[in-house]
mmCIF file of C-alpha atoms in Angstrom:
data_model
loop_
_atom_site.group_PDB
_atom_site.id
_atom_site.type_symbol
_atom_site.label_atom_id
_atom_site.label_comp_id
_atom_site.label_asym_id
_atom_site.label_seq_id
_atom_site.Cartn_x
_atom_site.Cartn_y
_atom_site.Cartn_z
ATOM 1 C CA MET F 73 -3.101 1.424 22.898
ATOM 2 C CA ARG F 74 -0.060 -0.409 24.194
ATOM 3 C CA GLU F 75 3.057 -0.914 22.113
ATOM 4 C CA LEU F 76 4.608 -4.370 21.934
ATOM 5 C CA PRO F 77 8.276 -5.348 21.780
ATOM 6 C CA VAL F 78 9.857 -6.168 18.420
ATOM 7 C CA PRO F 79 10.242 -9.973 18.078
ATOM 8 C CA ASP F 80 13.791 -11.299 18.461
ATOM 9 C CA PHE F 81 13.776 -12.878 14.996
ATOM 10 C CA PHE F 82 13.518 -9.507 13.238
ATOM 11 C CA ASP F 83 16.764 -8.743 11.413
ATOM 12 C CA PRO F 84 16.981 -5.221 9.912
ATOM 13 C CA ALA F 85 19.221 -6.654 7.178
ATOM 14 C CA SER F 86 16.212 -8.646 5.927
ATOM 15 C CA VAL F 87 15.044 -5.520 4.113
ATOM 16 C CA GLU F 88 18.325 -5.315 2.207
ATOM 17 C CA ARG F 89 18.385 -8.674 0.426
ATOM 18 C CA VAL F 90 16.289 -11.154 -1.496
ATOM 19 C CA ALA F 91 15.380 -13.974 0.862
ATOM 20 C CA ARG F 92 12.763 -16.610 1.626
ATOM 21 C CA VAL F 93 10.438 -16.093 4.586
ATOM 22 C CA PRO F 94 10.382 -19.174 6.883
ATOM 23 C CA TYR F 95 6.597 -19.327 6.966
ATOM 24 C CA GLN F 96 6.138 -22.374 9.205
ATOM 25 C CA GLU F 97 8.471 -20.983 11.856
ATOM 26 C CA ARG F 98 6.840 -17.562 11.768
ATOM 27 C CA TRP F 99 3.375 -19.153 11.889
ATOM 28 C CA ARG F 100 4.217 -20.968 15.122
ATOM 29 C CA GLU F 101 5.924 -17.890 16.583
ATOM 30 C CA ALA F 102 3.027 -15.593 15.638
ATOM 31 C CA ARG F 103 0.485 -17.863 17.337
ATOM 32 C CA ALA F 104 2.617 -17.985 20.476
ATOM 33 C CA TRP F 105 3.136 -14.205 20.300
ATOM 34 C CA ALA F 106 -0.605 -13.594 20.052
ATOM 35 C CA ALA F 107 -1.255 -15.793 23.090
ATOM 36 C CA ALA F 108 1.557 -14.242 25.140
ATOM 37 C CA HIS F 109 0.431 -10.672 24.434
ATOM 38 C CA GLY F 110 -3.321 -11.215 24.452
ATOM 39 C CA LEU F 111 -3.840 -10.212 20.811
ATOM 40 C CA GLN F 112 -7.432 -10.576 19.659
ATOM 41 C CA PRO F 113 -8.538 -11.437 16.108
ATOM 42 C CA ALA F 114 -8.782 -8.354 13.924
ATOM 43 C CA ALA F 115 -12.469 -8.967 13.293
ATOM 44 C CA ARG F 116 -13.148 -7.991 16.919
ATOM 45 C CA ASP F 117 -11.559 -4.533 16.611
ATOM 46 C CA ARG F 118 -14.019 -1.813 17.559
ATOM 47 C CA VAL F 119 -11.734 0.776 15.927
ATOM 48 C CA ARG F 120 -10.530 -0.387 12.516
ATOM 49 C CA VAL F 121 -7.049 0.831 11.581
ATOM 50 C CA GLY F 122 -5.695 0.165 8.092
ATOM 51 C CA LEU F 123 -2.110 0.320 6.884
ATOM 52 C CA LEU F 124 -1.684 1.135 3.187
ATOM 53 C CA ALA F 125 1.749 -0.017 1.985
ATOM 54 C CA VAL F 126 2.514 1.315 -1.491
ATOM 55 C CA ASP F 127 4.806 -0.708 -3.779
ATOM 56 C CA LEU F 128 7.244 -2.090 -1.196
ATOM 57 C CA GLN F 129 8.769 -4.349 -3.830
ATOM 58 C CA ASN F 130 12.332 -5.406 -4.501
ATOM 59 C CA THR F 131 12.383 -3.395 -7.720
ATOM 60 C CA PHE F 132 12.080 -0.130 -5.741
ATOM 61 C CA CYS F 133 13.652 -1.095 -2.434
ATOM 62 C CA LEU F 134 16.961 -2.881 -3.103
ATOM 63 C CA PRO F 135 20.067 -1.039 -4.383
ATOM 64 C CA GLN F 136 20.840 -3.746 -6.952
ATOM 65 C CA SER F 137 17.359 -3.477 -8.480
ATOM 66 C CA GLU F 138 16.016 -1.442 -11.376
ATOM 67 C CA LEU F 139 14.464 1.612 -9.705
ATOM 68 C CA PHE F 140 15.902 1.768 -6.205
ATOM 69 C CA VAL F 141 14.452 4.718 -4.279
ATOM 70 C CA ALA F 142 17.606 6.029 -2.623
ATOM 71 C CA GLY F 143 16.431 9.426 -1.401
ATOM 72 C CA ARG F 144 19.106 11.937 -0.527
ATOM 73 C CA SER F 145 20.628 9.597 2.070
ATOM 74 C CA GLY F 146 21.448 6.963 -0.538
ATOM 75 C CA ARG F 147 19.781 4.305 1.643
ATOM 76 C CA GLY F 148 16.212 5.584 1.351
ATOM 77 C CA ALA F 149 13.869 2.619 0.934
ATOM 78 C CA MET F 150 16.032 0.219 2.966
ATOM 79 C CA ASP F 151 15.988 2.371 6.085
ATOM 80 C CA ASP F 152 12.327 3.228 5.505
ATOM 81 C CA ASN F 153 11.394 -0.456 5.417
ATOM 82 C CA ALA F 154 13.364 -1.300 8.557
ATOM 83 C CA ARG F 155 11.442 1.431 10.401
ATOM 84 C CA LEU F 156 8.137 0.229 8.961
ATOM 85 C CA CYS F 157 8.740 -3.366 10.085
ATOM 86 C CA ARG F 158 9.452 -2.192 13.616
ATOM 87 C CA PHE F 159 6.306 -0.053 13.524
ATOM 88 C CA ILE F 160 4.180 -3.038 12.466
ATOM 89 C CA TYR F 161 5.544 -5.307 15.185
ATOM 90 C CA ARG F 162 5.159 -2.665 17.882
ATOM 91 C CA ASN F 163 1.594 -1.886 16.836
ATOM 92 C CA LEU F 164 0.227 -5.340 16.036
ATOM 93 C CA ALA F 165 -2.527 -4.819 18.590
ATOM 94 C CA ILE F 166 -4.081 -1.843 16.774
ATOM 95 C CA LEU F 167 -3.431 -2.663 13.091
ATOM 96 C CA THR F 168 -6.618 -4.269 11.836
ATOM 97 C CA GLU F 169 -5.606 -4.834 8.255
ATOM 98 C CA ILE F 170 -2.706 -4.281 5.860
ATOM 99 C CA ALA F 171 -3.330 -3.441 2.207
ATOM 100 C CA ALA F 172 -0.303 -3.729 -0.084
ATOM 101 C CA THR F 173 -0.202 -2.372 -3.619
ATOM 102 C CA LEU F 174 2.019 -4.105 -6.160
ATOM 103 C CA ASP F 175 3.240 -2.301 -9.260
ATOM 104 C CA THR F 176 2.795 -4.950 -11.964
ATOM 105 C CA HIS F 177 4.207 -4.810 -15.483
ATOM 106 C CA GLU F 178 5.039 -6.745 -18.637
ATOM 107 C CA ALA F 179 7.569 -5.891 -21.342
ATOM 108 C CA LEU F 180 5.210 -4.413 -23.942
ATOM 109 C CA GLN F 181 3.690 -1.392 -22.227
ATOM 110 C CA ILE F 182 3.491 2.248 -23.256
ATOM 111 C CA PHE F 183 6.238 3.334 -20.833
ATOM 112 C CA HIS F 184 8.741 0.600 -21.774
ATOM 113 C CA PRO F 185 11.286 0.759 -24.655
ATOM 114 C CA PRO F 186 9.767 -1.912 -26.983
ATOM 115 C CA PHE F 187 6.575 0.111 -27.416
ATOM 116 C CA TRP F 188 8.342 2.918 -29.305
ATOM 117 C CA VAL F 189 10.670 3.252 -32.304
ATOM 118 C CA ASN F 190 12.312 6.146 -34.161
ATOM 119 C CA GLY F 191 12.823 6.527 -37.895
ATOM 120 C CA ARG F 192 15.783 4.123 -37.771
ATOM 121 C CA GLY F 193 13.798 1.467 -35.950
ATOM 122 C CA GLU F 194 15.666 2.100 -32.690
ATOM 123 C CA HIS F 195 13.961 1.914 -29.327
ATOM 124 C CA PRO F 196 14.279 4.728 -26.760
ATOM 125 C CA GLU F 197 16.702 4.301 -23.890
ATOM 126 C CA PRO F 198 15.364 4.271 -20.327
ATOM 127 C CA TYR F 199 14.646 7.748 -18.934
ATOM 128 C CA THR F 200 13.892 9.142 -22.404
ATOM 129 C CA GLN F 201 11.051 11.652 -22.145
ATOM 130 C CA ILE F 202 8.528 11.622 -24.992
ATOM 131 C CA SER F 203 6.432 14.754 -25.442
ATOM 132 C CA ALA F 204 3.408 15.405 -27.619
ATOM 133 C CA ALA F 205 5.700 17.302 -30.011
ATOM 134 C CA ASP F 206 7.984 14.258 -30.305
ATOM 135 C CA VAL F 207 5.079 12.144 -31.519
ATOM 136 C CA GLU F 208 3.590 14.865 -33.704
ATOM 137 C CA ASN F 209 6.875 15.408 -35.578
ATOM 138 C CA GLY F 210 7.669 11.705 -35.881
ATOM 139 C CA THR F 211 10.686 11.612 -33.568
ATOM 140 C CA TRP F 212 9.011 8.681 -31.828
ATOM 141 C CA ARG F 213 6.125 6.510 -32.995
ATOM 142 C CA PRO F 214 4.563 3.329 -31.618
ATOM 143 C CA ASN F 215 6.186 0.130 -32.766
ATOM 144 C CA PRO F 216 3.948 -1.219 -35.598
ATOM 145 C CA ASP F 217 4.961 -4.780 -34.705
ATOM 146 C CA ALA F 218 3.339 -4.267 -31.297
ATOM 147 C CA ALA F 219 -0.110 -3.606 -32.740
ATOM 148 C CA ALA F 220 -1.052 -7.233 -33.398
ATOM 149 C CA VAL F 221 0.202 -8.290 -29.977
ATOM 150 C CA LEU F 222 -1.977 -5.601 -28.394
ATOM 151 C CA ASP F 223 -5.003 -6.586 -30.532
ATOM 152 C CA CYS F 224 -5.243 -3.353 -32.521
ATOM 153 C CA ASP F 225 -4.241 -2.158 -35.967
ATOM 154 C CA PRO F 226 -1.140 0.047 -36.419
ATOM 155 C CA ALA F 227 -3.210 3.106 -37.371
ATOM 156 C CA HIS F 228 -5.239 2.856 -34.173
ATOM 157 C CA LEU F 229 -2.086 2.414 -32.107
ATOM 158 C CA GLU F 230 -0.633 5.584 -33.665
ATOM 159 C CA ARG F 231 -3.815 7.507 -32.865
ATOM 160 C CA HIS F 232 -3.743 6.211 -29.311
ATOM 161 C CA ALA F 233 -0.075 7.139 -28.812
ATOM 162 C CA LEU F 234 -0.686 10.718 -29.929
ATOM 163 C CA HIS F 235 -3.865 10.942 -27.868
ATOM 164 C CA TYR F 236 -2.010 9.615 -24.836
ATOM 165 C CA VAL F 237 0.922 12.034 -24.844
ATOM 166 C CA ARG F 238 -1.446 14.923 -25.524
ATOM 167 C CA ALA F 239 -3.555 13.855 -22.541
ATOM 168 C CA LEU F 240 -0.424 13.981 -20.370
ATOM 169 C CA ALA F 241 0.609 17.399 -21.700
ATOM 170 C CA GLY F 242 0.572 20.128 -19.059
ATOM 171 C CA ARG F 243 1.275 17.585 -16.321
ATOM 172 C CA TYR F 244 4.470 15.819 -17.429
ATOM 173 C CA PRO F 245 5.962 14.153 -20.528
ATOM 174 C CA LEU F 246 5.780 10.407 -20.914
ATOM 175 C CA MET F 247 8.808 8.828 -19.232
ATOM 176 C CA ILE F 248 10.330 5.651 -20.638
ATOM 177 C CA TRP F 249 11.241 3.559 -17.604
ATOM 178 C CA PRO F 250 13.660 0.663 -17.266
ATOM 179 C CA PHE F 251 11.912 -2.694 -17.103
ATOM 180 C CA HIS F 252 10.712 -2.987 -13.519
ATOM 181 C CA SER F 253 8.148 -4.755 -11.342
ATOM 182 C CA MET F 254 7.965 -7.459 -13.980
ATOM 183 C CA LEU F 255 5.154 -9.890 -13.260
ATOM 184 C CA GLY F 256 6.601 -13.232 -12.195
ATOM 185 C CA GLY F 257 10.055 -11.807 -11.500
ATOM 186 C CA VAL F 258 12.030 -11.203 -8.332
ATOM 187 C CA GLY F 259 11.540 -7.456 -8.624
ATOM 188 C CA HIS F 260 7.767 -7.843 -8.385
ATOM 189 C CA SER F 261 7.964 -9.504 -4.970
ATOM 190 C CA LEU F 262 7.667 -7.732 -1.652
ATOM 191 C CA VAL F 263 10.909 -7.065 0.195
ATOM 192 C CA ALA F 264 11.564 -10.121 2.376
ATOM 193 C CA GLY F 265 11.562 -8.336 5.737
ATOM 194 C CA VAL F 266 8.346 -6.498 4.856
ATOM 195 C CA GLU F 267 6.658 -9.679 3.640
ATOM 196 C CA GLU F 268 7.679 -11.364 6.888
ATOM 197 C CA ALA F 269 6.102 -8.585 8.960
ATOM 198 C CA PHE F 270 2.896 -8.729 6.910
ATOM 199 C CA PHE F 271 2.703 -12.515 7.300
ATOM 200 C CA PHE F 272 3.356 -12.315 11.040
ATOM 201 C CA HIS F 273 0.588 -9.727 11.416
ATOM 202 C CA SER F 274 -1.797 -11.884 9.383
ATOM 203 C CA VAL F 275 -1.289 -14.890 11.668
ATOM 204 C CA ALA F 276 -1.055 -13.023 14.985
ATOM 205 C CA ARG F 277 -4.225 -11.016 14.322
ATOM 206 C CA THR F 278 -6.114 -13.602 12.197
ATOM 207 C CA ALA F 279 -6.281 -11.005 9.458
ATOM 208 C CA ARG F 280 -5.958 -10.823 5.691
ATOM 209 C CA THR F 281 -3.207 -9.009 3.885
ATOM 210 C CA ARG F 282 -4.969 -7.445 0.922
ATOM 211 C CA PHE F 283 -2.892 -7.308 -2.258
ATOM 212 C CA GLU F 284 -3.846 -4.860 -4.988
ATOM 213 C CA LEU F 285 -2.103 -5.118 -8.379
ATOM 214 C CA LYS F 286 -1.776 -1.958 -10.455
ATOM 215 C CA GLY F 287 -0.230 -1.058 -13.791
ATOM 216 C CA ARG F 288 -0.900 -4.057 -16.041
ATOM 217 C CA HIS F 289 -2.811 -2.297 -18.845
ATOM 218 C CA PRO F 290 -0.440 -1.908 -21.818
ATOM 219 C CA LEU F 291 -1.876 1.405 -23.032
ATOM 220 C CA THR F 292 -1.871 3.518 -19.880
ATOM 221 C CA GLU F 293 0.088 4.087 -16.664
ATOM 222 C CA ASN F 294 -0.861 3.649 -13.002
ATOM 223 C CA TYR F 295 1.267 5.737 -10.680
ATOM 224 C CA SER F 296 -1.760 5.855 -8.387
ATOM 225 C CA VAL F 297 -3.530 2.692 -7.301
ATOM 226 C CA LEU F 298 -6.844 4.549 -7.454
ATOM 227 C CA ARG F 299 -6.915 5.366 -11.165
ATOM 228 C CA PRO F 300 -4.849 5.122 -14.352
ATOM 229 C CA GLU F 301 -3.311 8.269 -15.809
ATOM 230 C CA VAL F 302 -5.491 8.187 -18.955
ATOM 231 C CA LEU F 303 -8.929 6.572 -18.812
ATOM 232 C CA GLU F 304 -10.085 6.581 -22.426
ATOM 233 C CA SER F 305 -8.819 5.762 -25.915
ATOM 234 C CA PRO F 306 -9.009 8.406 -28.681
ATOM 235 C CA ASP F 307 -12.387 7.018 -29.797
ATOM 236 C CA GLY F 308 -13.816 7.288 -26.278
ATOM 237 C CA ARG F 309 -13.559 3.631 -25.304
ATOM 238 C CA THR F 310 -12.657 2.862 -21.700
ATOM 239 C CA ILE F 311 -9.103 1.606 -21.237
ATOM 240 C CA GLY F 312 -8.961 1.958 -17.453
ATOM 241 C CA ARG F 313 -11.327 2.613 -14.593
ATOM 242 C CA ARG F 314 -11.199 4.296 -11.230
ATOM 243 C CA ASN F 315 -10.559 1.713 -8.537
ATOM 244 C CA THR F 316 -13.714 2.418 -6.565
ATOM 245 C CA ALA F 317 -13.686 -0.902 -4.680
ATOM 246 C CA PHE F 318 -10.226 -0.226 -3.267
ATOM 247 C CA LEU F 319 -11.192 3.364 -2.476
ATOM 248 C CA ASP F 320 -14.267 2.138 -0.598
ATOM 249 C CA MET F 321 -12.056 -0.146 1.456
ATOM 250 C CA LEU F 322 -9.606 2.648 2.345
ATOM 251 C CA LEU F 323 -12.458 4.910 3.414
ATOM 252 C CA SER F 324 -14.006 2.172 5.552
ATOM 253 C CA TYR F 325 -11.202 2.372 8.131
ATOM 254 C CA ASP F 326 -11.529 4.579 11.192
ATOM 255 C CA ALA F 327 -7.895 5.558 10.614
ATOM 256 C CA LEU F 328 -5.628 5.004 7.622
ATOM 257 C CA ILE F 329 -1.817 4.900 7.963
ATOM 258 C CA VAL F 330 0.244 5.257 4.773
ATOM 259 C CA ALA F 331 3.798 4.186 3.939
ATOM 260 C CA GLY F 332 5.570 3.181 0.731
ATOM 261 C CA GLN F 333 7.653 4.130 -2.281
ATOM 262 C CA ALA F 334 8.247 6.453 -3.814
ATOM 263 C CA LYS F 335 7.086 9.424 -1.793
ATOM 264 C CA SER F 336 7.440 11.684 -4.825
ATOM 265 C CA HIS F 337 5.643 9.405 -7.271
ATOM 266 C CA CYS F 338 3.292 6.510 -6.495
ATOM 267 C CA VAL F 339 2.608 7.543 -2.881
ATOM 268 C CA ALA F 340 2.060 11.175 -3.876
ATOM 269 C CA TRP F 341 -0.187 10.302 -6.836
ATOM 270 C CA THR F 342 -2.242 7.856 -4.740
ATOM 271 C CA MET F 343 -2.777 10.341 -1.916
ATOM 272 C CA ASP F 344 -3.619 13.133 -4.333
ATOM 273 C CA ASP F 345 -6.250 10.896 -5.922
ATOM 274 C CA LEU F 346 -7.553 9.831 -2.520
ATOM 275 C CA LEU F 347 -7.976 13.461 -1.483
ATOM 276 C CA SER F 348 -9.687 14.313 -4.770
ATOM 277 C CA GLU F 349 -12.087 11.376 -4.470
ATOM 278 C CA ILE F 350 -12.915 12.248 -0.862
ATOM 279 C CA ARG F 351 -13.774 15.787 -1.917
ATOM 280 C CA THR F 352 -15.910 14.827 -4.899
ATOM 281 C CA ARG F 353 -17.664 11.539 -4.142
ATOM 282 C CA THR F 354 -19.822 12.961 -1.313
ATOM 283 C CA GLN F 355 -20.424 16.252 0.374
ATOM 284 C CA GLY F 356 -19.593 16.129 4.056
ATOM 285 C CA ALA F 357 -19.683 12.443 4.983
ATOM 286 C CA ALA F 358 -16.428 11.287 3.368
ATOM 287 C CA ALA F 359 -14.723 14.609 4.059
ATOM 288 C CA ALA F 360 -14.730 13.681 7.728
ATOM 289 C CA ARG F 361 -12.210 10.950 6.875
ATOM 290 C CA VAL F 362 -9.437 13.390 5.904
ATOM 291 C CA PRO F 363 -8.210 14.208 9.443
ATOM 292 C CA ARG F 364 -7.716 10.478 10.148
ATOM 293 C CA ILE F 365 -5.158 9.816 7.424
ATOM 294 C CA TYR F 366 -1.589 9.525 8.728
ATOM 295 C CA LEU F 367 1.434 9.754 6.433
ATOM 296 C CA LEU F 368 4.464 7.902 7.866
ATOM 297 C CA GLU F 369 7.107 10.209 6.482
ATOM 298 C CA ASP F 370 10.056 8.253 7.844
ATOM 299 C CA CYS F 371 8.774 5.178 5.973
ATOM 300 C CA MET F 372 8.925 6.677 2.472
ATOM 301 C CA SER F 373 11.543 8.471 0.349
ATOM 302 C CA PRO F 374 11.521 10.565 -2.822
ATOM 303 C CA VAL F 375 13.211 9.641 -6.078
ATOM 304 C CA VAL F 376 16.737 11.068 -6.274
ATOM 305 C CA VAL F 377 18.821 10.067 -9.294
ATOM 306 C CA PRO F 378 21.629 11.798 -11.208
ATOM 307 C CA GLY F 379 20.106 14.852 -12.822
ATOM 308 C CA ALA F 380 16.756 14.609 -11.027
ATOM 309 C CA ASP F 381 15.983 15.212 -7.354
ATOM 310 C CA PHE F 382 12.257 15.079 -6.538
ATOM 311 C CA THR F 383 12.637 15.874 -2.840
ATOM 312 C CA ASP F 384 11.286 19.403 -3.129
ATOM 313 C CA ALA F 385 8.408 18.292 -5.359
ATOM 314 C CA ALA F 386 7.443 15.674 -2.767
ATOM 315 C CA GLU F 387 7.567 18.299 -0.028
ATOM 316 C CA GLU F 388 5.209 20.561 -1.979
ATOM 317 C CA THR F 389 2.715 17.724 -2.433
ATOM 318 C CA PHE F 390 2.824 16.674 1.203
ATOM 319 C CA ALA F 391 2.459 20.251 2.407
ATOM 320 C CA ARG F 392 -0.721 20.430 0.338
ATOM 321 C CA LEU F 393 -1.979 17.118 1.762
ATOM 322 C CA GLN F 394 -1.276 18.383 5.274
ATOM 323 C CA ALA F 395 -3.154 21.623 4.592
ATOM 324 C CA ALA F 396 -6.127 19.500 3.525
ATOM 325 C CA GLY F 397 -6.165 17.741 6.899
ATOM 326 C CA MET F 398 -3.867 14.724 6.550
ATOM 327 C CA HIS F 399 -1.309 14.260 9.320
ATOM 328 C CA ARG F 400 2.431 13.939 8.709
ATOM 329 C CA VAL F 401 3.786 11.654 11.421
ATOM 330 C CA ARG F 402 6.760 9.447 12.265
ATOM 331 C CA SER F 403 6.808 5.709 12.912
ATOM 332 C CA THR F 404 8.917 6.173 16.039
ATOM 333 C CA ASP F 405 6.098 8.048 17.773
ATOM 334 C CA ALA F 406 3.278 6.047 19.353
ATOM 335 C CA PRO F 407 -0.013 6.417 17.438
ATOM 336 C CA ALA F 408 -1.642 7.321 20.764
ATOM 337 C CA LEU F 409 0.291 10.596 20.537
ATOM 338 C CA TRP F 410 -0.775 11.388 16.985
ATOM 339 C CA PRO F 411 -3.403 14.121 16.629
ATOM 340 C CA GLU F 412 -7.005 12.897 16.421
ATOM 341 C CA PHE F 413 -5.992 9.218 16.377
ATOM 342 C CA PRO F 414 -9.107 7.239 17.406
ATOM 343 C CA ARG F 415 -9.108 5.433 20.736
ATOM 344 C CA PRO F 416 -10.002 1.751 20.766
#
């Protein structure tokens, strides 16, 4: 399990700006790189290693964007992504496949301001928290003008809104987020340096980069890629499903490496759901997968904003994941040194 050098073209600043990837140049360089280093097509790997990259999009990873994950250092996602790119280049020979989730939104969704109004017809400001009590007492109600757009009548939308915040009760209140990860916008795109590394891997290893969109349903949230927060409407109709196909893919790898943003939110929710699914979908067979999940802790950061620091909450979650058998590792250590990492 030899490590490779990092290609000369890699510029750490490429994870700090919006930029175009020079695909034709990288395609030629990746082919030459594969020949020079004897890289075989991923389909020939006897040990299949997957990299799950959660929401490495401009909206979360650039300081000028809507929901930059700064961590306590203030540079969080930028430094994380520079380390991840180096890790990918060094370990091209063992990474079979990369799966990238993309948080994907439109303006009129239950966690965005236009969905809600108060008695004066005003919309909530970003970071407003809406509890079940707020909806029950009329402080906030769904925007009646949104009902036709969402193909339902206003009365049904009101029932759904109350049902939704009650379903969240005991876990967390509904958070109104700034517009982010908007489909078709710059924020939705992968960070340039990360996209470049994924593309280079795809060419050098003759492999697919699998892209998984999450979060488009207007009436529920998707912190986790594996399932929405609320699955049913108040009348029992399905509004979201567990992502069993993606789960099957993650469990098909001999080892799964995880990076992404934010450690305290979408990464934590996804790994919690993965652990839960492993424990419940079979008895014994899938449970054997838990020790071969590796969390790249220096390639993810928690949300830290004025008035809210989720570092300790992230630590609690990851301590629980570790106790269940997942490994907390660093990108600067060779995978050959990680506990229980399978040998090719």
